[in-house]
Amino acid sequence: QIKLDNKLKNKQYKQKSAVKKYRKEQKKLREAVRDAISRKPFPLEECKKKQVGNTEGEEGQVNQPLPWGRGRHLIQLVRHGSRQITWLVHLVCLMFFSEPVHVKKRKHESVIEKYEKVPRRLQTEPEKELIHLLPIKDKSGIIPQAVEKPDVAHDEEEDEEDMEEAEDFNEEPLPVLTPEEMAAQRRQKLQERKMHIAALASAILSEPDSNIKKLKELRAMLMEQDPNVAVIVRKLVMVSLMEIFKDIAPSYKIRPLTEAEKATKVKKETQKLREFEEGLVSQYKFYLENLEQTIKDWKQRKLKKSNVISLKAYKGLAEVAVKCLCELLVALPHFNFHNNIIVLIVPLMNDPSKMISELCVEAVKKLFKQDKLGYASLGVVKVISGLVRGRNYDVRPEVLKVFLHLRIKEVELQKDSEDIAPKKKFMTYKEKRKHLSRMQRKWRKAEEKLERELLEAEASESKEKKLKLHTETLNIVFVTYFRILKKAQKSPLLPAVLEGLAKFAHLINVEFFDDLLMVLHSLIASGDLSYRESLHCVLSAFHILSGQGDVLNIDPMKFYTHLYKTLFSLHAGGTNEDIGIVLQCLDVMFAKRRKQVSQQRALAFLKRLSILALHVLPNSSVGILATNRIFMQTFPRMDLLLDNESQGSGVYLPELDEPEHCNAQNTALWELHLLQRHYHPTVQKFASHLIAGAPTEGSGVLPLDLSQRSATELFETYCMKGMTFNPPVASVTPRRKVLFSSWFSADFLALFCNDELMFVHKAIIKSQLFPQGG
């Protein structure tokens, strides 16, 4: 190391001496130009006198032959010519025909003359201080080494004088550029930078092992100092490096080498691979640090010492940095520093900037969806849980909603499929003796043993890893949910918590079921929840009861009553999208628990859902009618509502919120006749099918594409978010255009009215305009 330091110092001393020499020559040139400008002619022989070797007998001039004949002729002309010679001739003569500083000694000089011309060092000159270096040992012996200590003060004075002279010399102002010229110059610079970035990137991608050092050169362009192109160049370099790392990063995590591994001799290929991996990890780390620093500077509204980029431009740089981090989070979950990226991205999900928060949320969702094993998901869930707790539950609901995209159900599905799937059968001893020879039996035995061992090892390892990771992830998720239910019931995070419980409730431990159902019921009874939050409470409760909660003796009648009461809060306006939650609740409450549901309750829900089908958009009507079809096929004697004769005592009370006591058996489904004349053809098909008694075969049966789909699928299929009809509306003849527009306006007006009489008027208008149901 000391030898390397000495070499470096010697190299620096040589550079300094070369710079000083260059400065002296420039100084002499400036003096000559300044004398020429003053227009004071002087003999050319006096401009360059020798420092040594001049005798006193000479007349102050040294007559030496010039190297060229033309130069001698020109000098004679200058001597005998006029004194009005211009300064240009002086300058040309000085630069081209004067004798150089370090002139070579002539060959004909004698040895004594050479010795006499060597300058003597006076005794009064102070001795320079020496720096002793490490000696060198060779065959002849030890050779000591020493270097003179440089005079820093004298060098600084000379540098200051040279700078002052340069400033005096460069007093001419720079030319002022027009806006057009400045724009053209900026375009040219930007094109040069783009070409340089493209050249470096293509070289790295073509041969990553050999050109890994060019990553450093490309990363250095993140510190672009030209204010005209700094912002765009930095953005381009960020994106280019991100794409390069995505392409050249290996599919494994690179670990640092131990001291023993470094000391071991390896092959050239192995050493080259090690150097590539070490350089890749190092540059990747520096790149991530640059992105992190860019985001921090934008957050702190902090400018660098070199004000190349304004504060306003820092926002664009920070957005590009966040995009690059999100891409790396999704693309390289297996590579180094992934946990560092998670720590950077998760807090930005709660950022006030909507664009940045949405970018981070979408990146985390993609990571959850593609994470098969669960390592990355566990890391993100841990950081989110710490963030929610550290902010005292004051975070955006979108931060908790990303839990809905976890792939936790796959473990249970894979487990069931593996238990149900038949195991592979091996050949018996008799079959082997009958069909195989002795050598074939021997090979077959070895193959079966190896295959059995591989299957056992692979299955046990994958199942254990996934089960352990997913169990730990779910524990953290449920701890976060339960903390919010306990300490922050009035927080805006409550809808996200209820929605998450509705999805993962079947995975909760049975010991918590009683307490959780009590909390959900108290939330509904408090009246502080919106209808959407109460629907999530109902869905969560029935998910609990439909899974492991079947063994519990709990009567969920209060949840049935609440859903029955909440149905009329939905209509064709903004609440139409929540019909999907209602359909999920009905599927869990009736289809999966049909043995625990009474006939009176099923009749009441069937009647109220038919009324609701008149108040909502076509896709919701289709989903509700598909649910009514399941009701009529699952529960017996549902065809009572297709007859107008009353069954038993009492009168139907539609305003009563108790489904068991509203006497639904004494009414009829007259709404189906109105829906049979609906403008949507699919609604017409379902209404006609239900009027016929929902048969599974015969003339009134549904087409296969409608009968084999669930209610939720039909609701999403016929959604009108794109403002288009599915199926498209058929063209009408010109004769009926006015009538059709009148009917459509009446129908469209009825969509936004909750009064049942309005639909009766609509039916009357339809019957008057189209008596034949056209």
PDB file of N, CA, C and O in Angstrom, residues 61-123:
ATOM      1  N   GLN A  61      24.013  41.605 -27.882  1.00  0.00           N
ATOM      2  CA  GLN A  61      23.256  40.832 -28.857  1.00  0.00           C
ATOM      3  C   GLN A  61      23.976  39.513 -29.108  1.00  0.00           C
ATOM      4  O   GLN A  61      25.193  39.432 -29.047  1.00  0.00           O
ATOM      5  N   VAL A  62      23.203  38.522 -29.432  1.00  0.00           N
ATOM      6  CA  VAL A  62      23.750  37.212 -29.741  1.00  0.00           C
ATOM      7  C   VAL A  62      23.377  36.893 -31.169  1.00  0.00           C
ATOM      8  O   VAL A  62      22.183  36.739 -31.478  1.00  0.00           O
ATOM      9  N   ASN A  63      24.328  36.846 -32.034  1.00  0.00           N
ATOM     10  CA  ASN A  63      24.073  36.554 -33.437  1.00  0.00           C
ATOM     11  C   ASN A  63      24.232  35.057 -33.664  1.00  0.00           C
ATOM     12  O   ASN A  63      25.345  34.549 -33.657  1.00  0.00           O
ATOM     13  N   GLN A  64      23.118  34.396 -33.785  1.00  0.00           N
ATOM     14  CA  GLN A  64      23.138  32.957 -34.030  1.00  0.00           C
ATOM     15  C   GLN A  64      22.371  32.671 -35.311  1.00  0.00           C
ATOM     16  O   GLN A  64      21.381  33.345 -35.617  1.00  0.00           O
ATOM     17  N   PRO A  65      22.775  31.675 -36.035  1.00  0.00           N
ATOM     18  CA  PRO A  65      22.080  31.374 -37.303  1.00  0.00           C
ATOM     19  C   PRO A  65      20.694  30.817 -37.052  1.00  0.00           C
ATOM     20  O   PRO A  65      20.487  30.052 -36.125  1.00  0.00           O
ATOM     21  N   LEU A  66      19.742  31.253 -37.841  1.00  0.00           N
ATOM     22  CA  LEU A  66      18.378  30.756 -37.758  1.00  0.00           C
ATOM     23  C   LEU A  66      18.251  29.464 -38.545  1.00  0.00           C
ATOM     24  O   LEU A  66      19.009  29.235 -39.490  1.00  0.00           O
ATOM     25  N   PRO A  67      17.286  28.650 -38.212  1.00  0.00           N
ATOM     26  CA  PRO A  67      17.170  27.354 -38.892  1.00  0.00           C
ATOM     27  C   PRO A  67      16.711  27.454 -40.323  1.00  0.00           C
ATOM     28  O   PRO A  67      16.891  26.524 -41.080  1.00  0.00           O
ATOM     29  N   TRP A  68      16.097  28.550 -40.721  1.00  0.00           N
ATOM     30  CA  TRP A  68      15.573  28.623 -42.091  1.00  0.00           C
ATOM     31  C   TRP A  68      16.139  29.850 -42.791  1.00  0.00           C
ATOM     32  O   TRP A  68      16.323  30.924 -42.190  1.00  0.00           O
ATOM     33  N   GLY A  69      16.327  29.749 -44.081  1.00  0.00           N
ATOM     34  CA  GLY A  69      16.838  30.887 -44.844  1.00  0.00           C
ATOM     35  C   GLY A  69      15.825  31.999 -44.952  1.00  0.00           C
ATOM     36  O   GLY A  69      16.150  33.173 -44.899  1.00  0.00           O
ATOM     37  N   ARG A  70      14.577  31.643 -45.100  1.00  0.00           N
ATOM     38  CA  ARG A  70      13.533  32.663 -45.200  1.00  0.00           C
ATOM     39  C   ARG A  70      13.447  33.477 -43.920  1.00  0.00           C
ATOM     40  O   ARG A  70      13.202  34.674 -43.953  1.00  0.00           O
ATOM     41  N   GLY A  71      13.621  32.828 -42.773  1.00  0.00           N
ATOM     42  CA  GLY A  71      13.584  33.549 -41.508  1.00  0.00           C
ATOM     43  C   GLY A  71      14.683  34.588 -41.419  1.00  0.00           C
ATOM     44  O   GLY A  71      14.479  35.705 -40.952  1.00  0.00           O
ATOM     45  N   ARG A  72      15.937  34.227 -41.912  1.00  0.00           N
ATOM     46  CA  ARG A  72      17.052  35.178 -41.887  1.00  0.00           C
ATOM     47  C   ARG A  72      16.765  36.351 -42.785  1.00  0.00           C
ATOM     48  O   ARG A  72      17.019  37.508 -42.443  1.00  0.00           O
ATOM     49  N   HIS A  73      16.188  36.084 -43.931  1.00  0.00           N
ATOM     50  CA  HIS A  73      15.865  37.158 -44.870  1.00  0.00           C
ATOM     51  C   HIS A  73      14.813  38.093 -44.278  1.00  0.00           C
ATOM     52  O   HIS A  73      14.913  39.322 -44.407  1.00  0.00           O
ATOM     53  N   LEU A  74      13.822  37.521 -43.600  1.00  0.00           N
ATOM     54  CA  LEU A  74      12.751  38.327 -43.010  1.00  0.00           C
ATOM     55  C   LEU A  74      13.292  39.205 -41.881  1.00  0.00           C
ATOM     56  O   LEU A  74      12.914  40.376 -41.732  1.00  0.00           O
ATOM     57  N   ILE A  75      14.235  38.663 -41.088  1.00  0.00           N
ATOM     58  CA  ILE A  75      14.790  39.440 -39.971  1.00  0.00           C
ATOM     59  C   ILE A  75      15.621  40.595 -40.500  1.00  0.00           C
ATOM     60  O   ILE A  75      15.574  41.712 -39.984  1.00  0.00           O
ATOM     61  N   GLN A  76      16.407  40.348 -41.556  1.00  0.00           N
ATOM     62  CA  GLN A  76      17.172  41.431 -42.153  1.00  0.00           C
ATOM     63  C   GLN A  76      16.248  42.515 -42.686  1.00  0.00           C
ATOM     64  O   GLN A  76      16.519  43.705 -42.582  1.00  0.00           O
ATOM     65  N   LEU A  77      15.140  42.070 -43.257  1.00  0.00           N
ATOM     66  CA  LEU A  77      14.181  43.044 -43.774  1.00  0.00           C
ATOM     67  C   LEU A  77      13.599  43.878 -42.645  1.00  0.00           C
ATOM     68  O   LEU A  77      13.419  45.089 -42.769  1.00  0.00           O
ATOM     69  N   VAL A  78      13.345  43.248 -41.501  1.00  0.00           N
ATOM     70  CA  VAL A  78      12.796  43.979 -40.357  1.00  0.00           C
ATOM     71  C   VAL A  78      13.812  44.969 -39.794  1.00  0.00           C
ATOM     72  O   VAL A  78      13.480  46.069 -39.380  1.00  0.00           O
ATOM     73  N   ARG A  79      15.139  44.578 -39.783  1.00  0.00           N
ATOM     74  CA  ARG A  79      16.170  45.458 -39.239  1.00  0.00           C
ATOM     75  C   ARG A  79      16.287  46.738 -40.046  1.00  0.00           C
ATOM     76  O   ARG A  79      16.360  47.836 -39.490  1.00  0.00           O
ATOM     77  N   HIS A  80      16.364  46.616 -41.360  1.00  0.00           N
ATOM     78  CA  HIS A  80      16.626  47.776 -42.212  1.00  0.00           C
ATOM     79  C   HIS A  80      15.358  48.434 -42.715  1.00  0.00           C
ATOM     80  O   HIS A  80      15.425  49.390 -43.462  1.00  0.00           O
ATOM     81  N   GLY A  81      14.196  47.866 -42.326  1.00  0.00           N
ATOM     82  CA  GLY A  81      12.945  48.416 -42.827  1.00  0.00           C
ATOM     83  C   GLY A  81      12.465  49.595 -42.012  1.00  0.00           C
ATOM     84  O   GLY A  81      13.146  50.145 -41.145  1.00  0.00           O
ATOM     85  N   SER A  82      11.224  49.905 -42.279  1.00  0.00           N
ATOM     86  CA  SER A  82      10.617  51.062 -41.614  1.00  0.00           C
ATOM     87  C   SER A  82      10.215  50.698 -40.206  1.00  0.00           C
ATOM     88  O   SER A  82      10.013  49.539 -39.855  1.00  0.00           O
ATOM     89  N   ARG A  83      10.084  51.705 -39.349  1.00  0.00           N
ATOM     90  CA  ARG A  83       9.663  51.490 -37.977  1.00  0.00           C
ATOM     91  C   ARG A  83       8.158  51.304 -37.860  1.00  0.00           C
ATOM     92  O   ARG A  83       7.656  51.004 -36.787  1.00  0.00           O
ATOM     93  N   GLN A  84       7.385  51.485 -38.908  1.00  0.00           N
ATOM     94  CA  GLN A  84       5.916  51.357 -38.864  1.00  0.00           C
ATOM     95  C   GLN A  84       5.459  49.922 -39.124  1.00  0.00           C
ATOM     96  O   GLN A  84       4.386  49.672 -39.654  1.00  0.00           O
ATOM     97  N   ILE A  85       6.285  48.959 -38.793  1.00  0.00           N
ATOM     98  CA  ILE A  85       5.888  47.558 -38.987  1.00  0.00           C
ATOM     99  C   ILE A  85       4.780  47.219 -37.994  1.00  0.00           C
ATOM    100  O   ILE A  85       4.767  47.697 -36.874  1.00  0.00           O
ATOM    101  N   THR A  86       3.875  46.416 -38.417  1.00  0.00           N
ATOM    102  CA  THR A  86       2.712  46.092 -37.568  1.00  0.00           C
ATOM    103  C   THR A  86       3.076  45.071 -36.512  1.00  0.00           C
ATOM    104  O   THR A  86       4.084  44.365 -36.616  1.00  0.00           O
ATOM    105  N   TRP A  87       2.205  44.994 -35.472  1.00  0.00           N
ATOM    106  CA  TRP A  87       2.447  44.055 -34.352  1.00  0.00           C
ATOM    107  C   TRP A  87       2.273  42.608 -34.772  1.00  0.00           C
ATOM    108  O   TRP A  87       2.813  41.717 -34.154  1.00  0.00           O
ATOM    109  N   LEU A  88       1.572  42.385 -35.888  1.00  0.00           N
ATOM    110  CA  LEU A  88       1.357  41.020 -36.321  1.00  0.00           C
ATOM    111  C   LEU A  88       2.655  40.371 -36.769  1.00  0.00           C
ATOM    112  O   LEU A  88       2.923  39.205 -36.500  1.00  0.00           O
ATOM    113  N   VAL A  89       3.533  41.173 -37.463  1.00  0.00           N
ATOM    114  CA  VAL A  89       4.805  40.629 -37.928  1.00  0.00           C
ATOM    115  C   VAL A  89       5.673  40.260 -36.734  1.00  0.00           C
ATOM    116  O   VAL A  89       6.336  39.233 -36.702  1.00  0.00           O
ATOM    117  N   HIS A  90       5.654  41.126 -35.687  1.00  0.00           N
ATOM    118  CA  HIS A  90       6.418  40.821 -34.474  1.00  0.00           C
ATOM    119  C   HIS A  90       5.950  39.516 -33.856  1.00  0.00           C
ATOM    120  O   HIS A  90       6.771  38.692 -33.435  1.00  0.00           O
ATOM    121  N   LEU A  91       4.639  39.352 -33.789  1.00  0.00           N
ATOM    122  CA  LEU A  91       4.097  38.148 -33.156  1.00  0.00           C
ATOM    123  C   LEU A  91       4.459  36.892 -33.933  1.00  0.00           C
ATOM    124  O   LEU A  91       4.858  35.876 -33.358  1.00  0.00           O
ATOM    125  N   VAL A  92       4.350  36.959 -35.264  1.00  0.00           N
ATOM    126  CA  VAL A  92       4.672  35.798 -36.098  1.00  0.00           C
ATOM    127  C   VAL A  92       6.149  35.450 -35.978  1.00  0.00           C
ATOM    128  O   VAL A  92       6.531  34.277 -35.837  1.00  0.00           O
ATOM    129  N   CYS A  93       6.987  36.490 -35.985  1.00  0.00           N
ATOM    130  CA  CYS A  93       8.422  36.227 -35.872  1.00  0.00           C
ATOM    131  C   CYS A  93       8.763  35.641 -34.522  1.00  0.00           C
ATOM    132  O   CYS A  93       9.613  34.769 -34.394  1.00  0.00           O
ATOM    133  N   LEU A  94       8.078  36.164 -33.494  1.00  0.00           N
ATOM    134  CA  LEU A  94       8.360  35.670 -32.152  1.00  0.00           C
ATOM    135  C   LEU A  94       7.952  34.213 -31.994  1.00  0.00           C
ATOM    136  O   LEU A  94       8.671  33.418 -31.389  1.00  0.00           O
ATOM    137  N   MET A  95       6.797  33.835 -32.541  1.00  0.00           N
ATOM    138  CA  MET A  95       6.270  32.495 -32.331  1.00  0.00           C
ATOM    139  C   MET A  95       6.966  31.442 -33.172  1.00  0.00           C
ATOM    140  O   MET A  95       7.141  30.309 -32.745  1.00  0.00           O
ATOM    141  N   PHE A  96       7.391  31.820 -34.384  1.00  0.00           N
ATOM    142  CA  PHE A  96       7.881  30.799 -35.313  1.00  0.00           C
ATOM    143  C   PHE A  96       9.397  30.800 -35.504  1.00  0.00           C
ATOM    144  O   PHE A  96       9.962  29.808 -35.924  1.00  0.00           O
ATOM    145  N   PHE A  97      10.069  31.925 -35.248  1.00  0.00           N
ATOM    146  CA  PHE A  97      11.484  31.988 -35.597  1.00  0.00           C
ATOM    147  C   PHE A  97      12.380  32.251 -34.402  1.00  0.00           C
ATOM    148  O   PHE A  97      13.582  32.351 -34.539  1.00  0.00           O
ATOM    149  N   SER A  98      11.766  32.405 -33.213  1.00  0.00           N
ATOM    150  CA  SER A  98      12.602  32.577 -32.032  1.00  0.00           C
ATOM    151  C   SER A  98      13.113  31.208 -31.595  1.00  0.00           C
ATOM    152  O   SER A  98      12.490  30.189 -31.852  1.00  0.00           O
ATOM    153  N   GLU A  99      14.177  31.257 -30.884  1.00  0.00           N
ATOM    154  CA  GLU A  99      14.816  30.010 -30.456  1.00  0.00           C
ATOM    155  C   GLU A  99      14.030  29.403 -29.308  1.00  0.00           C
ATOM    156  O   GLU A  99      13.611  30.124 -28.396  1.00  0.00           O
ATOM    157  N   PRO A 100      13.724  28.131 -29.259  1.00  0.00           N
ATOM    158  CA  PRO A 100      12.957  27.524 -28.172  1.00  0.00           C
ATOM    159  C   PRO A 100      13.706  27.600 -26.853  1.00  0.00           C
ATOM    160  O   PRO A 100      14.910  27.817 -26.813  1.00  0.00           O
ATOM    161  N   VAL A 101      12.945  27.363 -25.768  1.00  0.00           N
ATOM    162  CA  VAL A 101      13.527  27.479 -24.426  1.00  0.00           C
ATOM    163  C   VAL A 101      14.555  26.386 -24.198  1.00  0.00           C
ATOM    164  O   VAL A 101      15.662  26.624 -23.724  1.00  0.00           O
ATOM    165  N   HIS A 102      14.170  25.177 -24.503  1.00  0.00           N
ATOM    166  CA  HIS A 102      15.063  24.035 -24.268  1.00  0.00           C
ATOM    167  C   HIS A 102      15.723  23.653 -25.596  1.00  0.00           C
ATOM    168  O   HIS A 102      15.332  22.692 -26.237  1.00  0.00           O
ATOM    169  N   VAL A 103      16.663  24.471 -26.042  1.00  0.00           N
ATOM    170  CA  VAL A 103      17.341  24.193 -27.304  1.00  0.00           C
ATOM    171  C   VAL A 103      18.391  23.110 -27.089  1.00  0.00           C
ATOM    172  O   VAL A 103      19.005  23.009 -26.016  1.00  0.00           O
ATOM    173  N   LYS A 104      18.533  22.298 -28.105  1.00  0.00           N
ATOM    174  CA  LYS A 104      19.515  21.219 -28.015  1.00  0.00           C
ATOM    175  C   LYS A 104      20.939  21.779 -28.169  1.00  0.00           C
ATOM    176  O   LYS A 104      21.171  22.735 -28.912  1.00  0.00           O
ATOM    177  N   LYS A 105      21.818  21.187 -27.442  1.00  0.00           N
ATOM    178  CA  LYS A 105      23.228  21.598 -27.516  1.00  0.00           C
ATOM    179  C   LYS A 105      23.809  21.165 -28.852  1.00  0.00           C
ATOM    180  O   LYS A 105      23.466  20.128 -29.400  1.00  0.00           O
ATOM    181  N   ARG A 106      24.626  22.027 -29.351  1.00  0.00           N
ATOM    182  CA  ARG A 106      25.242  21.704 -30.638  1.00  0.00           C
ATOM    183  C   ARG A 106      26.317  20.632 -30.451  1.00  0.00           C
ATOM    184  O   ARG A 106      26.985  20.549 -29.425  1.00  0.00           O
ATOM    185  N   LYS A 107      26.473  19.838 -31.492  1.00  0.00           N
ATOM    186  CA  LYS A 107      27.382  18.717 -31.396  1.00  0.00           C
ATOM    187  C   LYS A 107      28.850  19.147 -31.392  1.00  0.00           C
ATOM    188  O   LYS A 107      29.722  18.449 -30.883  1.00  0.00           O
ATOM    189  N   HIS A 108      29.104  20.341 -31.998  1.00  0.00           N
ATOM    190  CA  HIS A 108      30.509  20.717 -32.142  1.00  0.00           C
ATOM    191  C   HIS A 108      31.071  21.396 -30.892  1.00  0.00           C
ATOM    192  O   HIS A 108      32.234  21.755 -30.853  1.00  0.00           O
ATOM    193  N   GLU A 109      30.214  21.629 -29.875  1.00  0.00           N
ATOM    194  CA  GLU A 109      30.708  22.250 -28.655  1.00  0.00           C
ATOM    195  C   GLU A 109      31.607  21.256 -27.904  1.00  0.00           C
ATOM    196  O   GLU A 109      31.375  20.055 -27.886  1.00  0.00           O
ATOM    197  N   SER A 110      32.545  21.806 -27.256  1.00  0.00           N
ATOM    198  CA  SER A 110      33.480  20.961 -26.514  1.00  0.00           C
ATOM    199  C   SER A 110      32.926  20.594 -25.158  1.00  0.00           C
ATOM    200  O   SER A 110      31.945  21.178 -24.699  1.00  0.00           O
ATOM    201  N   VAL A 111      33.553  19.656 -24.498  1.00  0.00           N
ATOM    202  CA  VAL A 111      33.110  19.191 -23.192  1.00  0.00           C
ATOM    203  C   VAL A 111      33.294  20.279 -22.147  1.00  0.00           C
ATOM    204  O   VAL A 111      32.472  20.474 -21.257  1.00  0.00           O
ATOM    205  N   ILE A 112      34.402  21.054 -22.268  1.00  0.00           N
ATOM    206  CA  ILE A 112      34.677  22.104 -21.269  1.00  0.00           C
ATOM    207  C   ILE A 112      33.626  23.205 -21.369  1.00  0.00           C
ATOM    208  O   ILE A 112      33.141  23.726 -20.351  1.00  0.00           O
ATOM    209  N   GLU A 113      33.288  23.588 -22.617  1.00  0.00           N
ATOM    210  CA  GLU A 113      32.275  24.626 -22.782  1.00  0.00           C
ATOM    211  C   GLU A 113      30.925  24.176 -22.221  1.00  0.00           C
ATOM    212  O   GLU A 113      30.200  24.957 -21.612  1.00  0.00           O
ATOM    213  N   LYS A 114      30.598  22.904 -22.432  1.00  0.00           N
ATOM    214  CA  LYS A 114      29.354  22.375 -21.871  1.00  0.00           C
ATOM    215  C   LYS A 114      29.376  22.457 -20.355  1.00  0.00           C
ATOM    216  O   LYS A 114      28.387  22.821 -19.713  1.00  0.00           O
ATOM    217  N   TYR A 115      30.528  22.121 -19.782  1.00  0.00           N
ATOM    218  CA  TYR A 115      30.627  22.137 -18.316  1.00  0.00           C
ATOM    219  C   TYR A 115      30.507  23.562 -17.781  1.00  0.00           C
ATOM    220  O   TYR A 115      29.897  23.813 -16.742  1.00  0.00           O
ATOM    221  N   GLU A 116      31.123  24.519 -18.521  1.00  0.00           N
ATOM    222  CA  GLU A 116      31.084  25.902 -18.063  1.00  0.00           C
ATOM    223  C   GLU A 116      29.683  26.501 -18.163  1.00  0.00           C
ATOM    224  O   GLU A 116      29.334  27.421 -17.422  1.00  0.00           O
ATOM    225  N   LYS A 117      28.911  25.989 -19.100  1.00  0.00           N
ATOM    226  CA  LYS A 117      27.557  26.534 -19.272  1.00  0.00           C
ATOM    227  C   LYS A 117      26.562  26.000 -18.251  1.00  0.00           C
ATOM    228  O   LYS A 117      25.442  26.485 -18.162  1.00  0.00           O
ATOM    229  N   VAL A 118      26.937  24.967 -17.515  1.00  0.00           N
ATOM    230  CA  VAL A 118      26.050  24.427 -16.492  1.00  0.00           C
ATOM    231  C   VAL A 118      25.952  25.414 -15.343  1.00  0.00           C
ATOM    232  O   VAL A 118      26.990  25.859 -14.837  1.00  0.00           O
ATOM    233  N   PRO A 119      24.740  25.837 -14.913  1.00  0.00           N
ATOM    234  CA  PRO A 119      24.632  26.819 -13.820  1.00  0.00           C
ATOM    235  C   PRO A 119      25.076  26.220 -12.499  1.00  0.00           C
ATOM    236  O   PRO A 119      24.869  25.043 -12.225  1.00  0.00           O
ATOM    237  N   ARG A 120      25.778  27.069 -11.703  1.00  0.00           N
ATOM    238  CA  ARG A 120      26.251  26.659 -10.396  1.00  0.00           C
ATOM    239  C   ARG A 120      25.217  27.002  -9.332  1.00  0.00           C
ATOM    240  O   ARG A 120      24.533  28.001  -9.440  1.00  0.00           O
ATOM    241  N   ARG A 121      25.135  26.157  -8.313  1.00  0.00           N
ATOM    242  CA  ARG A 121      24.248  26.418  -7.189  1.00  0.00           C
ATOM    243  C   ARG A 121      25.037  27.146  -6.114  1.00  0.00           C
ATOM    244  O   ARG A 121      26.094  26.698  -5.704  1.00  0.00           O
ATOM    245  N   LEU A 122      24.558  28.277  -5.709  1.00  0.00           N
ATOM    246  CA  LEU A 122      25.218  29.060  -4.682  1.00  0.00           C
ATOM    247  C   LEU A 122      25.049  28.400  -3.327  1.00  0.00           C
ATOM    248  O   LEU A 122      24.076  27.700  -3.062  1.00  0.00           O
ATOM    249  N   GLN A 123      26.007  28.689  -2.452  1.00  0.00           N
ATOM    250  CA  GLN A 123      25.942  28.116  -1.118  1.00  0.00           C
ATOM    251  C   GLN A 123      24.847  28.739  -0.270  1.00  0.00           C
ATOM    252  O   GLN A 123      24.376  28.148   0.689  1.00  0.00           O
TER     253      GLN A 123
END
